[in-house]
PDB file of C-alpha atoms in Angstrom:
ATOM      1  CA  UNK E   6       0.000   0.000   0.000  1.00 81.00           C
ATOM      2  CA  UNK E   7       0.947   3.653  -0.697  1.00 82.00           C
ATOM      3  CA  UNK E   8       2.849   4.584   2.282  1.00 86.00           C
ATOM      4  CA  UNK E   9       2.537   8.475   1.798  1.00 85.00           C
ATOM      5  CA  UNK E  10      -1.241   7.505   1.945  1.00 88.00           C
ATOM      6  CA  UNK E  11      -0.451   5.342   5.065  1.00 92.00           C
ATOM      7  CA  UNK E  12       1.091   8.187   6.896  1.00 92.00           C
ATOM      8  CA  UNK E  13      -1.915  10.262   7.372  1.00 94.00           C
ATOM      9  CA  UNK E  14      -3.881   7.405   8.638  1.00 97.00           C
ATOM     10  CA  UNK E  15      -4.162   7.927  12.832  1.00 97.00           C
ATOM     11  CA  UNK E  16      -3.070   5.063  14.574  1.00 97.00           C
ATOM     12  CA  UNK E  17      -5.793   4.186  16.879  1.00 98.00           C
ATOM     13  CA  UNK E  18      -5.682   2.564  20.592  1.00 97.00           C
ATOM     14  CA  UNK E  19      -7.541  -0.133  21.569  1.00 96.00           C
ATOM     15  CA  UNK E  20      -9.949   1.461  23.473  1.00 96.00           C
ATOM     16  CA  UNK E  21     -10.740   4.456  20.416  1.00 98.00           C
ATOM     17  CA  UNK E  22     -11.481   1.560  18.430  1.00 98.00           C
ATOM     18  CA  UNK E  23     -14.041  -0.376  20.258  1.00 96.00           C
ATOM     19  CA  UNK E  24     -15.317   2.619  21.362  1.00 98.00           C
ATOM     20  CA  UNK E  25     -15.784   3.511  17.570  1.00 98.00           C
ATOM     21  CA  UNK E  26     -17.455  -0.154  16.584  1.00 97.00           C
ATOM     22  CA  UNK E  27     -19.681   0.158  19.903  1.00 96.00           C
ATOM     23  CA  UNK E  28     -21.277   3.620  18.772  1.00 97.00           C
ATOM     24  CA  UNK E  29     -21.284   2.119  14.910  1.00 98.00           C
ATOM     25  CA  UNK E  30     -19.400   5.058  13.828  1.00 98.00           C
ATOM     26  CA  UNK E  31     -17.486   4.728  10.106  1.00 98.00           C
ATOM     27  CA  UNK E  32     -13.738   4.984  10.533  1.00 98.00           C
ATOM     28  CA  UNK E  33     -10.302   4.496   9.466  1.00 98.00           C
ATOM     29  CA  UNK E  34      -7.396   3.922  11.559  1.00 98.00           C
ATOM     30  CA  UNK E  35      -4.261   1.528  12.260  1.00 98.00           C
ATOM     31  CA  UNK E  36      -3.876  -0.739  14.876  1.00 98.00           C
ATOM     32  CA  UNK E  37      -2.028   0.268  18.082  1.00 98.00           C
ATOM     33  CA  UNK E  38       1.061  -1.870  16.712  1.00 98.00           C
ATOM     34  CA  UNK E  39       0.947  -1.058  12.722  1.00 97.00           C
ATOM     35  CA  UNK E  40      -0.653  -4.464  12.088  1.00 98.00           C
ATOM     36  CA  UNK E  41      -3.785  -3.834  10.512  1.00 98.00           C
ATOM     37  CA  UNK E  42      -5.692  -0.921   8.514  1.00 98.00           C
ATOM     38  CA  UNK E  43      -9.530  -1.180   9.434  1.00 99.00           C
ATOM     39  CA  UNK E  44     -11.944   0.495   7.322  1.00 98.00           C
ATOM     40  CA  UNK E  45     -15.591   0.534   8.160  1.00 99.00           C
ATOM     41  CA  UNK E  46     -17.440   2.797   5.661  1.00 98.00           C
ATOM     42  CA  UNK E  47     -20.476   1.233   7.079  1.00 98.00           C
ATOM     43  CA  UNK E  48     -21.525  -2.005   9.067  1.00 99.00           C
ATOM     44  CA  UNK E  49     -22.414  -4.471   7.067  1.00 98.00           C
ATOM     45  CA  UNK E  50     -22.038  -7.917   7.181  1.00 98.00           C
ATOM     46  CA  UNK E  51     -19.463  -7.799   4.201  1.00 98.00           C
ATOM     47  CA  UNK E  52     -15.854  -8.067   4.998  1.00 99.00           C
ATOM     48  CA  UNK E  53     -13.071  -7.885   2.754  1.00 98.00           C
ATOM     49  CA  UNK E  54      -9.500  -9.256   3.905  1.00 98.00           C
ATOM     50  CA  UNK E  55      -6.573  -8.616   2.355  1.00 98.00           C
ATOM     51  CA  UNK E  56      -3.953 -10.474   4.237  1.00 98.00           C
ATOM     52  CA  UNK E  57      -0.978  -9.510   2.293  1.00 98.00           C
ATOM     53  CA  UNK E  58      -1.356  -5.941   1.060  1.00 97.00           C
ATOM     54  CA  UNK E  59       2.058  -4.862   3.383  1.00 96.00           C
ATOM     55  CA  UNK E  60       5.324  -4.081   2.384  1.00 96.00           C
ATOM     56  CA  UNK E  61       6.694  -3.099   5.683  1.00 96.00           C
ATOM     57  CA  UNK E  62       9.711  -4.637   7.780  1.00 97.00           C
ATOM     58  CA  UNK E  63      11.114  -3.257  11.117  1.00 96.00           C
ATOM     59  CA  UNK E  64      14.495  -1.282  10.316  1.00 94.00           C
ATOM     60  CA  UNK E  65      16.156  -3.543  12.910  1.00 95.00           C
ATOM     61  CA  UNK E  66      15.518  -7.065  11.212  1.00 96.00           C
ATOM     62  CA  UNK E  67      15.624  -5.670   7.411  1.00 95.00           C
ATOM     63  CA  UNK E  68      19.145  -5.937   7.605  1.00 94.00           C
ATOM     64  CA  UNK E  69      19.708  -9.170   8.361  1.00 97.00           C
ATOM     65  CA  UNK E  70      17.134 -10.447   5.353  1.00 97.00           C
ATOM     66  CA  UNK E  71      19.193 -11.819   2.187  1.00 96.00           C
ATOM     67  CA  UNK E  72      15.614 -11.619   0.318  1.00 96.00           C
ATOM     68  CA  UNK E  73      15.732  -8.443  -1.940  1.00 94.00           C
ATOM     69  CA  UNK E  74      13.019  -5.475  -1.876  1.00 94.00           C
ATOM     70  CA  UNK E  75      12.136  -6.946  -5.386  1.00 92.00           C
ATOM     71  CA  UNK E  76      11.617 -10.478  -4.649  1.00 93.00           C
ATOM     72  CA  UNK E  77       9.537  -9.228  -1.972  1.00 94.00           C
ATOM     73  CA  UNK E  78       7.011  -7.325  -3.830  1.00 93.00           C
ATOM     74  CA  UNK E  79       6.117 -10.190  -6.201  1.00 91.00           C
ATOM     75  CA  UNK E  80       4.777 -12.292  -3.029  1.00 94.00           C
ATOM     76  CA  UNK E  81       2.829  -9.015  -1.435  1.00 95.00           C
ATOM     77  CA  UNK E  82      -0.031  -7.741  -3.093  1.00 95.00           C
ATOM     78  CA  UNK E  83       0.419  -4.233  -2.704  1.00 93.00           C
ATOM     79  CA  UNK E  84      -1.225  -2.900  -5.707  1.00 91.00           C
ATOM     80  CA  UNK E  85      -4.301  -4.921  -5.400  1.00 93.00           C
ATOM     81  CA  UNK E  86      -5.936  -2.775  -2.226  1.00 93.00           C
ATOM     82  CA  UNK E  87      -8.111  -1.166  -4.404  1.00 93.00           C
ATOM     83  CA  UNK E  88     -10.370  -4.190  -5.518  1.00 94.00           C
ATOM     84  CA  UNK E  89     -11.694  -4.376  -2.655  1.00 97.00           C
ATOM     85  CA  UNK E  90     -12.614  -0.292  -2.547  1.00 96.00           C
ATOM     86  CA  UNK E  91     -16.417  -0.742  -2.588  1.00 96.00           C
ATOM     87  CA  UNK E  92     -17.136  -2.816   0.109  1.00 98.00           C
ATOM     88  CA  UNK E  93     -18.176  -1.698   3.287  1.00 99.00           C
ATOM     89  CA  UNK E  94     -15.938  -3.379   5.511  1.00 99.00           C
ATOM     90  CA  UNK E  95     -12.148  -3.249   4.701  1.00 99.00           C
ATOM     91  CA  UNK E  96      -9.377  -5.482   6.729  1.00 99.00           C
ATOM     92  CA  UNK E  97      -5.589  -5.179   5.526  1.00 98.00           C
ATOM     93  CA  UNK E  98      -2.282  -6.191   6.560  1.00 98.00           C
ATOM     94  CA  UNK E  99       0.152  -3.889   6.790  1.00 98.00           C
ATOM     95  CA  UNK E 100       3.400  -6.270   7.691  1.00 98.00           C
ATOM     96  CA  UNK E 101       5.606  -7.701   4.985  1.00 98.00           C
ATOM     97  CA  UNK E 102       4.596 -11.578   5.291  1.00 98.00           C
ATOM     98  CA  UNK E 103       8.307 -12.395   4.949  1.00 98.00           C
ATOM     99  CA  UNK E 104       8.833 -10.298   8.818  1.00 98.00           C
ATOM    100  CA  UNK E 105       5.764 -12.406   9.676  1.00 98.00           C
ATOM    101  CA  UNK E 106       2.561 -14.007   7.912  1.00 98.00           C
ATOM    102  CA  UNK E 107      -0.509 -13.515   9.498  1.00 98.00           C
ATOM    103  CA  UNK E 108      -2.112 -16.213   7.493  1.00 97.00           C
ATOM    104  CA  UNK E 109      -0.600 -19.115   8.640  1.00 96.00           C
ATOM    105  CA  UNK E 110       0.074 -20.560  12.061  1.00 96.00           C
ATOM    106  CA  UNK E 111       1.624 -18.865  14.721  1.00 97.00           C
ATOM    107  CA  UNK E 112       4.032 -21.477  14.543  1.00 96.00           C
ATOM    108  CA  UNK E 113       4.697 -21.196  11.542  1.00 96.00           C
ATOM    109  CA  UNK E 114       4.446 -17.235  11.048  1.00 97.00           C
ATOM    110  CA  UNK E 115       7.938 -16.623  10.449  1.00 97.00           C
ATOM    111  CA  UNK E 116       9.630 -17.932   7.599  1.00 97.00           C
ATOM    112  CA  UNK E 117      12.619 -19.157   9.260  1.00 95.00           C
ATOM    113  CA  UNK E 118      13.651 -21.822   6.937  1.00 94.00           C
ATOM    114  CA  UNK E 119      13.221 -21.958   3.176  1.00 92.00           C
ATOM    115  CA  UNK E 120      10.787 -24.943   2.880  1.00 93.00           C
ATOM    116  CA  UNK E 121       8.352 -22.858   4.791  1.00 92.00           C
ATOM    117  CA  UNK E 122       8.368 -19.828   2.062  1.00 92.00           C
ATOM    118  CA  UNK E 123       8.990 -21.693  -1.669  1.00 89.00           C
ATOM    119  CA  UNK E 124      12.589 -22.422  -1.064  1.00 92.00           C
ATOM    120  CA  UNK E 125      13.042 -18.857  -0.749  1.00 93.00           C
ATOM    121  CA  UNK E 126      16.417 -18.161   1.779  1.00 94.00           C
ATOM    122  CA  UNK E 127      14.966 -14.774   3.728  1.00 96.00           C
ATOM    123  CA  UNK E 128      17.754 -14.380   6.684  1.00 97.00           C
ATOM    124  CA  UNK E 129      21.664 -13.850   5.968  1.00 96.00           C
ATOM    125  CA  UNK E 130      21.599 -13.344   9.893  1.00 95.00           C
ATOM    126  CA  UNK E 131      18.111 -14.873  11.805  1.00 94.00           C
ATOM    127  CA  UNK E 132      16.133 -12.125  13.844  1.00 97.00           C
ATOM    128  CA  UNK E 133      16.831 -13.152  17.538  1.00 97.00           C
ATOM    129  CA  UNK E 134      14.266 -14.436  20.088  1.00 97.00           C
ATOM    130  CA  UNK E 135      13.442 -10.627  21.220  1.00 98.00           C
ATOM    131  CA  UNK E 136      12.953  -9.797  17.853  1.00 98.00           C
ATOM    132  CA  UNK E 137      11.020 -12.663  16.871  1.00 98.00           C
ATOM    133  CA  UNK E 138       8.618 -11.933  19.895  1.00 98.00           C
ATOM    134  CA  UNK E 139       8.272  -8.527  18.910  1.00 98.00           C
ATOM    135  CA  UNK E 140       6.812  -9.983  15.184  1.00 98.00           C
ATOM    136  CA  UNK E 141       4.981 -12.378  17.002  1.00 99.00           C
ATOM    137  CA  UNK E 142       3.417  -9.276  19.248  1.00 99.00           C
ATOM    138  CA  UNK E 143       2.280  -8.127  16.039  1.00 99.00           C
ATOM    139  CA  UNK E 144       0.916 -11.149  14.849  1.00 99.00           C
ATOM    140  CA  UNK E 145      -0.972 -11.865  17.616  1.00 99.00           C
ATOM    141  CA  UNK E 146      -2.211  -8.229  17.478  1.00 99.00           C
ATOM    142  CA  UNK E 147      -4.238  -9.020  14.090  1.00 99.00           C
ATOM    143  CA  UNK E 148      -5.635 -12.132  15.636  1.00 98.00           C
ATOM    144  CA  UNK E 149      -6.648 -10.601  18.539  1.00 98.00           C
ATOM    145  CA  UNK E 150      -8.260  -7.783  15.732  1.00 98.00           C
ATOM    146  CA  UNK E 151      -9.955 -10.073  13.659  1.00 98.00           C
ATOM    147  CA  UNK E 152     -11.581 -11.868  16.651  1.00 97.00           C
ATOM    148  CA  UNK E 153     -12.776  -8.815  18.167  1.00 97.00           C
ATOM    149  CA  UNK E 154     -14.078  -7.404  15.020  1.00 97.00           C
ATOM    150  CA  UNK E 155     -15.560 -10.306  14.213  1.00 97.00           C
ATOM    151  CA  UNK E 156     -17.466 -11.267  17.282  1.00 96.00           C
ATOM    152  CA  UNK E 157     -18.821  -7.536  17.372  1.00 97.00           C
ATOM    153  CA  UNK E 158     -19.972  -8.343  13.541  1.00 97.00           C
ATOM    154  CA  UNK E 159     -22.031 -11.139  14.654  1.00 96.00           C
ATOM    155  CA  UNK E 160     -23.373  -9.287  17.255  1.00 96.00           C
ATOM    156  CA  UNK E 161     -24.997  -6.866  14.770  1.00 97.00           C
ATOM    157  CA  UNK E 162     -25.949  -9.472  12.105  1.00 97.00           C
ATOM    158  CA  UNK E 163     -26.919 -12.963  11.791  1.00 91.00           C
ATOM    159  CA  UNK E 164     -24.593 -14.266   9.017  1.00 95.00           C
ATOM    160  CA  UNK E 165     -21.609 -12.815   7.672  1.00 96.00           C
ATOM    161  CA  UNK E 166     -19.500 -12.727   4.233  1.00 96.00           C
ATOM    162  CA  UNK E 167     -16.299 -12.542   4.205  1.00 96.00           C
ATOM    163  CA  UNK E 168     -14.027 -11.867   1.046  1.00 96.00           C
ATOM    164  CA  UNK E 169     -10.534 -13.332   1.693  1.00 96.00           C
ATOM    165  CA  UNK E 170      -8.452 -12.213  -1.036  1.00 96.00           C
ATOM    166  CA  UNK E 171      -4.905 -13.091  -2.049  1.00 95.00           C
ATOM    167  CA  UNK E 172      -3.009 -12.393  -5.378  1.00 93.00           C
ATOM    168  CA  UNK E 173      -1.146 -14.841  -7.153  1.00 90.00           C
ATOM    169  CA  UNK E 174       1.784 -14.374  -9.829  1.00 88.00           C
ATOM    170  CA  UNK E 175      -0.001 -15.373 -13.441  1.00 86.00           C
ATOM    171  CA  UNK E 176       1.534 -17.929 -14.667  1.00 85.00           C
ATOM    172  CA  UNK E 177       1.151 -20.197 -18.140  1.00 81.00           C
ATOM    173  CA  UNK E 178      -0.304 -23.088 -17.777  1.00 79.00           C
ATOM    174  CA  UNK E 179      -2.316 -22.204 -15.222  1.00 79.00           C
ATOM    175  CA  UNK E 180      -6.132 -20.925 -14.194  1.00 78.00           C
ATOM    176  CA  UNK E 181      -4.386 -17.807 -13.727  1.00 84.00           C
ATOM    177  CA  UNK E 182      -1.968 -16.229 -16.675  1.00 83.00           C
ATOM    178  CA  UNK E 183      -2.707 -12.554 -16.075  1.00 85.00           C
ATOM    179  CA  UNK E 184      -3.748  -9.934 -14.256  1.00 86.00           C
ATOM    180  CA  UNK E 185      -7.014  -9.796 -12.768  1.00 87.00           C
ATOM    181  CA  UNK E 186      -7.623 -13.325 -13.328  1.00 87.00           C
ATOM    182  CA  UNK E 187      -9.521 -15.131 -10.590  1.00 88.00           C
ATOM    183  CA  UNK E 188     -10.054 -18.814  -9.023  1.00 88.00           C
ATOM    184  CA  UNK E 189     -11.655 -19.660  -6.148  1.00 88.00           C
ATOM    185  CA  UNK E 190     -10.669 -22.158  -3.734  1.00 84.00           C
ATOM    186  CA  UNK E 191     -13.223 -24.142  -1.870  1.00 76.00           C
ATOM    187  CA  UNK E 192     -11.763 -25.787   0.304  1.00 71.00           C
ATOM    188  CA  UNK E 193     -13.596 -24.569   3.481  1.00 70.00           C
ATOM    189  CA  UNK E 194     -16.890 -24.411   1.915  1.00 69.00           C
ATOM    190  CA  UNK E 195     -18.791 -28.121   2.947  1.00 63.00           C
ATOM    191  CA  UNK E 196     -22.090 -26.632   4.083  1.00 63.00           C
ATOM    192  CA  UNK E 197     -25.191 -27.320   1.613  1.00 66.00           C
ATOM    193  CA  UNK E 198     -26.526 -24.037   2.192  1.00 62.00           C
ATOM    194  CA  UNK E 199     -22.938 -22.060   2.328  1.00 79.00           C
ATOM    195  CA  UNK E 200     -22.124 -24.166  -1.313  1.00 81.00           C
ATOM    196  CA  UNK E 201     -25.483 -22.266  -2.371  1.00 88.00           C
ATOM    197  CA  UNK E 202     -24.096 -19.277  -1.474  1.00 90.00           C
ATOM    198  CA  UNK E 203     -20.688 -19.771  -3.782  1.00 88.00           C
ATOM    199  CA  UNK E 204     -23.009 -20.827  -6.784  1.00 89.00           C
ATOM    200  CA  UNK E 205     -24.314 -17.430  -6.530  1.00 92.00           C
ATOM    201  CA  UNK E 206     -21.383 -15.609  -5.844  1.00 92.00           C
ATOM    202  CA  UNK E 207     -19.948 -17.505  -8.634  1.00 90.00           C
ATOM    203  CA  UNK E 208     -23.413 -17.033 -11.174  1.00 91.00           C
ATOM    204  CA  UNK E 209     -22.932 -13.134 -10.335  1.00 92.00           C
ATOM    205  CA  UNK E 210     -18.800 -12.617 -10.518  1.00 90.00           C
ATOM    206  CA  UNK E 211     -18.908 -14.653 -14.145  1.00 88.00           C
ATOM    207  CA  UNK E 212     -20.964 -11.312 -15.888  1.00 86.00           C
ATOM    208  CA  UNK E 213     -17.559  -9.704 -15.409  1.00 82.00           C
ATOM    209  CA  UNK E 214     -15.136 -11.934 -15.117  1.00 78.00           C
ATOM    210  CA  UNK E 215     -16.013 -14.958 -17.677  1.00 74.00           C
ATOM    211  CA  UNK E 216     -12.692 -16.717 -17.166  1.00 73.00           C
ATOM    212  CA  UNK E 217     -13.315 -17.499 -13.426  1.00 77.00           C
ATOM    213  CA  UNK E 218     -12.430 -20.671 -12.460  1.00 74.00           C
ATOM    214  CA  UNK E 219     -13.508 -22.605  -9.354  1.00 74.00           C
ATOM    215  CA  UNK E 220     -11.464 -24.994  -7.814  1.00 65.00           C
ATOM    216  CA  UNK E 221      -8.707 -24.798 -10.385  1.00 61.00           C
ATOM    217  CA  UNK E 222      -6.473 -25.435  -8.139  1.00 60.00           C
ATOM    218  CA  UNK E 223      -5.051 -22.097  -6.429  1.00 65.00           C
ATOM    219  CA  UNK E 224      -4.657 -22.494  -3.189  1.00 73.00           C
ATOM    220  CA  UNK E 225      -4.920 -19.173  -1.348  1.00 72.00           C
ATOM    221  CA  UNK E 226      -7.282 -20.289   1.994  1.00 72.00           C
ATOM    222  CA  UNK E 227      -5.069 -20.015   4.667  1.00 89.00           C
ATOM    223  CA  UNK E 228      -5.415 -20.306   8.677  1.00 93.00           C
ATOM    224  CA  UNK E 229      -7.548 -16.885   8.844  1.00 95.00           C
ATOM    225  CA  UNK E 230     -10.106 -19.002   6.270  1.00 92.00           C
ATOM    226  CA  UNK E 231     -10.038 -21.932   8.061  1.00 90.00           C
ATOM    227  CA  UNK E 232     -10.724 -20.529  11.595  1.00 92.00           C
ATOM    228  CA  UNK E 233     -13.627 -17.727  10.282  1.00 93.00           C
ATOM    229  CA  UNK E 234     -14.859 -20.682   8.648  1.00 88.00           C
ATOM    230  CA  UNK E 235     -15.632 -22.410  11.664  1.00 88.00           C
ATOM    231  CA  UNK E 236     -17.907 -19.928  12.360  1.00 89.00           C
ATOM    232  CA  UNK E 237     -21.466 -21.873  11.212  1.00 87.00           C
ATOM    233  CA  UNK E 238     -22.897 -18.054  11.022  1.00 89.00           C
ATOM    234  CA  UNK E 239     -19.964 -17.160   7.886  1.00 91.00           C
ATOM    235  CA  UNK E 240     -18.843 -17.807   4.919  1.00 92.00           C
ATOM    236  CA  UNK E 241     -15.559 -17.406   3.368  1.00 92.00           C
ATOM    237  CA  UNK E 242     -14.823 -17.174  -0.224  1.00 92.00           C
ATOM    238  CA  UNK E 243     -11.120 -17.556  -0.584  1.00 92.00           C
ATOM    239  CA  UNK E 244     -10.326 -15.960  -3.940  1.00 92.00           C
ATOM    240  CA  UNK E 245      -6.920 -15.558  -5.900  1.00 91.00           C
ATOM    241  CA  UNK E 246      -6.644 -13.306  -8.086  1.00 92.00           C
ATOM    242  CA  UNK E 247      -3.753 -12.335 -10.809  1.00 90.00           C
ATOM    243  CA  UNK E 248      -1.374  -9.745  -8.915  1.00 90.00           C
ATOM    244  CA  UNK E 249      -0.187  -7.140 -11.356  1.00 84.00           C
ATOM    245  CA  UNK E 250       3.935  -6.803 -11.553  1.00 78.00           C
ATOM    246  CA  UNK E 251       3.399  -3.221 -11.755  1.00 79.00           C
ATOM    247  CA  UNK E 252       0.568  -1.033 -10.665  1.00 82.00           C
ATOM    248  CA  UNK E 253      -2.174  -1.014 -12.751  1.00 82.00           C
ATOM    249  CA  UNK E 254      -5.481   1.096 -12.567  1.00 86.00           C
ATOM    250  CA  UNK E 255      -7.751  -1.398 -11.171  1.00 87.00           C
ATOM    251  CA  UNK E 256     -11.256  -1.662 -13.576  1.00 82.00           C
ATOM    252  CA  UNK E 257     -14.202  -0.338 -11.542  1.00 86.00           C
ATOM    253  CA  UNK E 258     -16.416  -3.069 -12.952  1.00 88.00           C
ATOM    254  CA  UNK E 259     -14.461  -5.343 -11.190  1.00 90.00           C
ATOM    255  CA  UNK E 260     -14.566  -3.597  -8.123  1.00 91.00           C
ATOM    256  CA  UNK E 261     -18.070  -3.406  -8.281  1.00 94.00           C
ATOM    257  CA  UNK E 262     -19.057  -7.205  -9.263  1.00 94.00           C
ATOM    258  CA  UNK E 263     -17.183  -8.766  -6.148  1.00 96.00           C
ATOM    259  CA  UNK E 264     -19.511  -6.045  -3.962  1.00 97.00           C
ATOM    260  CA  UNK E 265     -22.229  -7.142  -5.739  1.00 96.00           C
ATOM    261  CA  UNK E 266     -21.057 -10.978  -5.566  1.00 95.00           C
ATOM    262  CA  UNK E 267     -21.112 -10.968  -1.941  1.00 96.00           C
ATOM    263  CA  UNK E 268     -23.969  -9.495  -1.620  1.00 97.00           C
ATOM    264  CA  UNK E 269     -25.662 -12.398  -3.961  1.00 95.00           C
ATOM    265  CA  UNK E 270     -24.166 -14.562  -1.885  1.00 94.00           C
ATOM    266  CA  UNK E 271     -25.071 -13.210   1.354  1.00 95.00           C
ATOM    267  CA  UNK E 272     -29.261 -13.320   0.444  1.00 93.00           C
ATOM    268  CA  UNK E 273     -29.265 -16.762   0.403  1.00 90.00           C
ATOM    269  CA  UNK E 274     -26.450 -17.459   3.408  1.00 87.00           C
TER     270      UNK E 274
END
């Protein structure tokens, strides 16, 4: 995300910001430790997440990463905020998932070894055990977030959609070998009446996006997916989408159709 945009977003205490969902007020604002942007435009029960949309990495450990700025960004999906624009519910990570990834495990949140990140070596030096607790702070920080927000959410409404979105580098040979094309990966959605939902989802996103592909085998559902789905009141539609290499103006149709996707889905949740 733009950081010069960033910037003149107020970093919010805990205490501002449930006092903020409490009164249903709209606002934008980071979390206390820099993990998260929340944007509530309005509340309703349709939640984007962007896991991955940070670039950031703590001047202290930067140094000791042999990954380069470059390799970095094609793994982040910082030029994809916008797609998500229209809905009225906004979640985003604001962390570079290679200081810590807030969609897996805690356990396995920091890519220590390359096996856990592609075979991708990210330390010349590791981060040591303070430093590591001070990503891990962080990480637990969005958790904490997401659980809060999403327990107030449910307190408002009686089902809830949630949009977890993650790009993925197009590549031939593929369901996805460009930008802005999507798949969506089921594989947290067993539920008779929450596979109704995806069919419409699905029906409504194809009037834009014709080459979507459903179960094609991208798989972007991570732990956040997998423990909102255990909520019997949500669904979560897991969706990859091709991450530009360079930033692109984002179509507004598109922006539009997954708004009015989740809301097709959401009538008969």
């Amino acid at each position: 995300m733009d950081e010069n945009l960033l910037e003149k977003i107020k970093r919010l205490p805990w205490g501002d910001i449930k006092k903020h969902i409490a009164a249903k007020t709209p606002f934008e604002a980071i979390s206390p430790m820099g993990s998260m942007l929340i944007r509530i435009n309005k509340y309703e029960p349709l939640v984007a997440l962007m896991p991955h949309t940070g670039h950031r990495v703590r001047e202290e450990i930067i140094s000791k990463m042999s990954i380069e700025e470059e390799d970095r960004l094609k793994d982040e999906d910082v030029h994809l905020h916008s797609i998500v624009k229209d809905f009225p519910v906004q979640i985003f990570g604001l962390d570079s998932r290679y200081e810590y990834d807030v969609d897996r495990s805690r356990s396995d949140a920091i890519y220590l070894k390359p096996f856990q990140c592609w075979g991708k070596k990210v330390w010349v030096n590791p981060p040591s055990k303070d430093e590591i607790e001070l990503s891990l702070q962080k990480y637990d920080e969005f958790q904490e977030l997401m659980e809060y927000l999403t327990e107030e959410f449910m307190k408002m409404h009686s089902k809830l959609v949630f949009l977890d979105l993650h790009g993925i580098a197009p590549k031939a040979g593929t369901k996805i070998t460009g930008p802005f094309q999507m798949d969506i990966d089921t594989a947290f959605v067993t539920q008779e009446k929450a596979n109704k939902s995806l069919d419409a989802f699905t029906a409504s996103l194809k009037n834009i996006a014709p080459t979507l592909s459903v179960r094609g085998g991208t798989k972007v559902a991570g732990s956040l997916a997998k423990h909102l789905s255990d909520n019997p009141k949500a669904l979560v539609i897991s969706l990859g989408i091709g991450r530009p290499e360079q930033p692109q103006n984002i179509p507004s149709t598109l922006s539009q159709g997954l708004l009015k996707s989740a809301i097709s889905s959401l009538e008969i949740l």
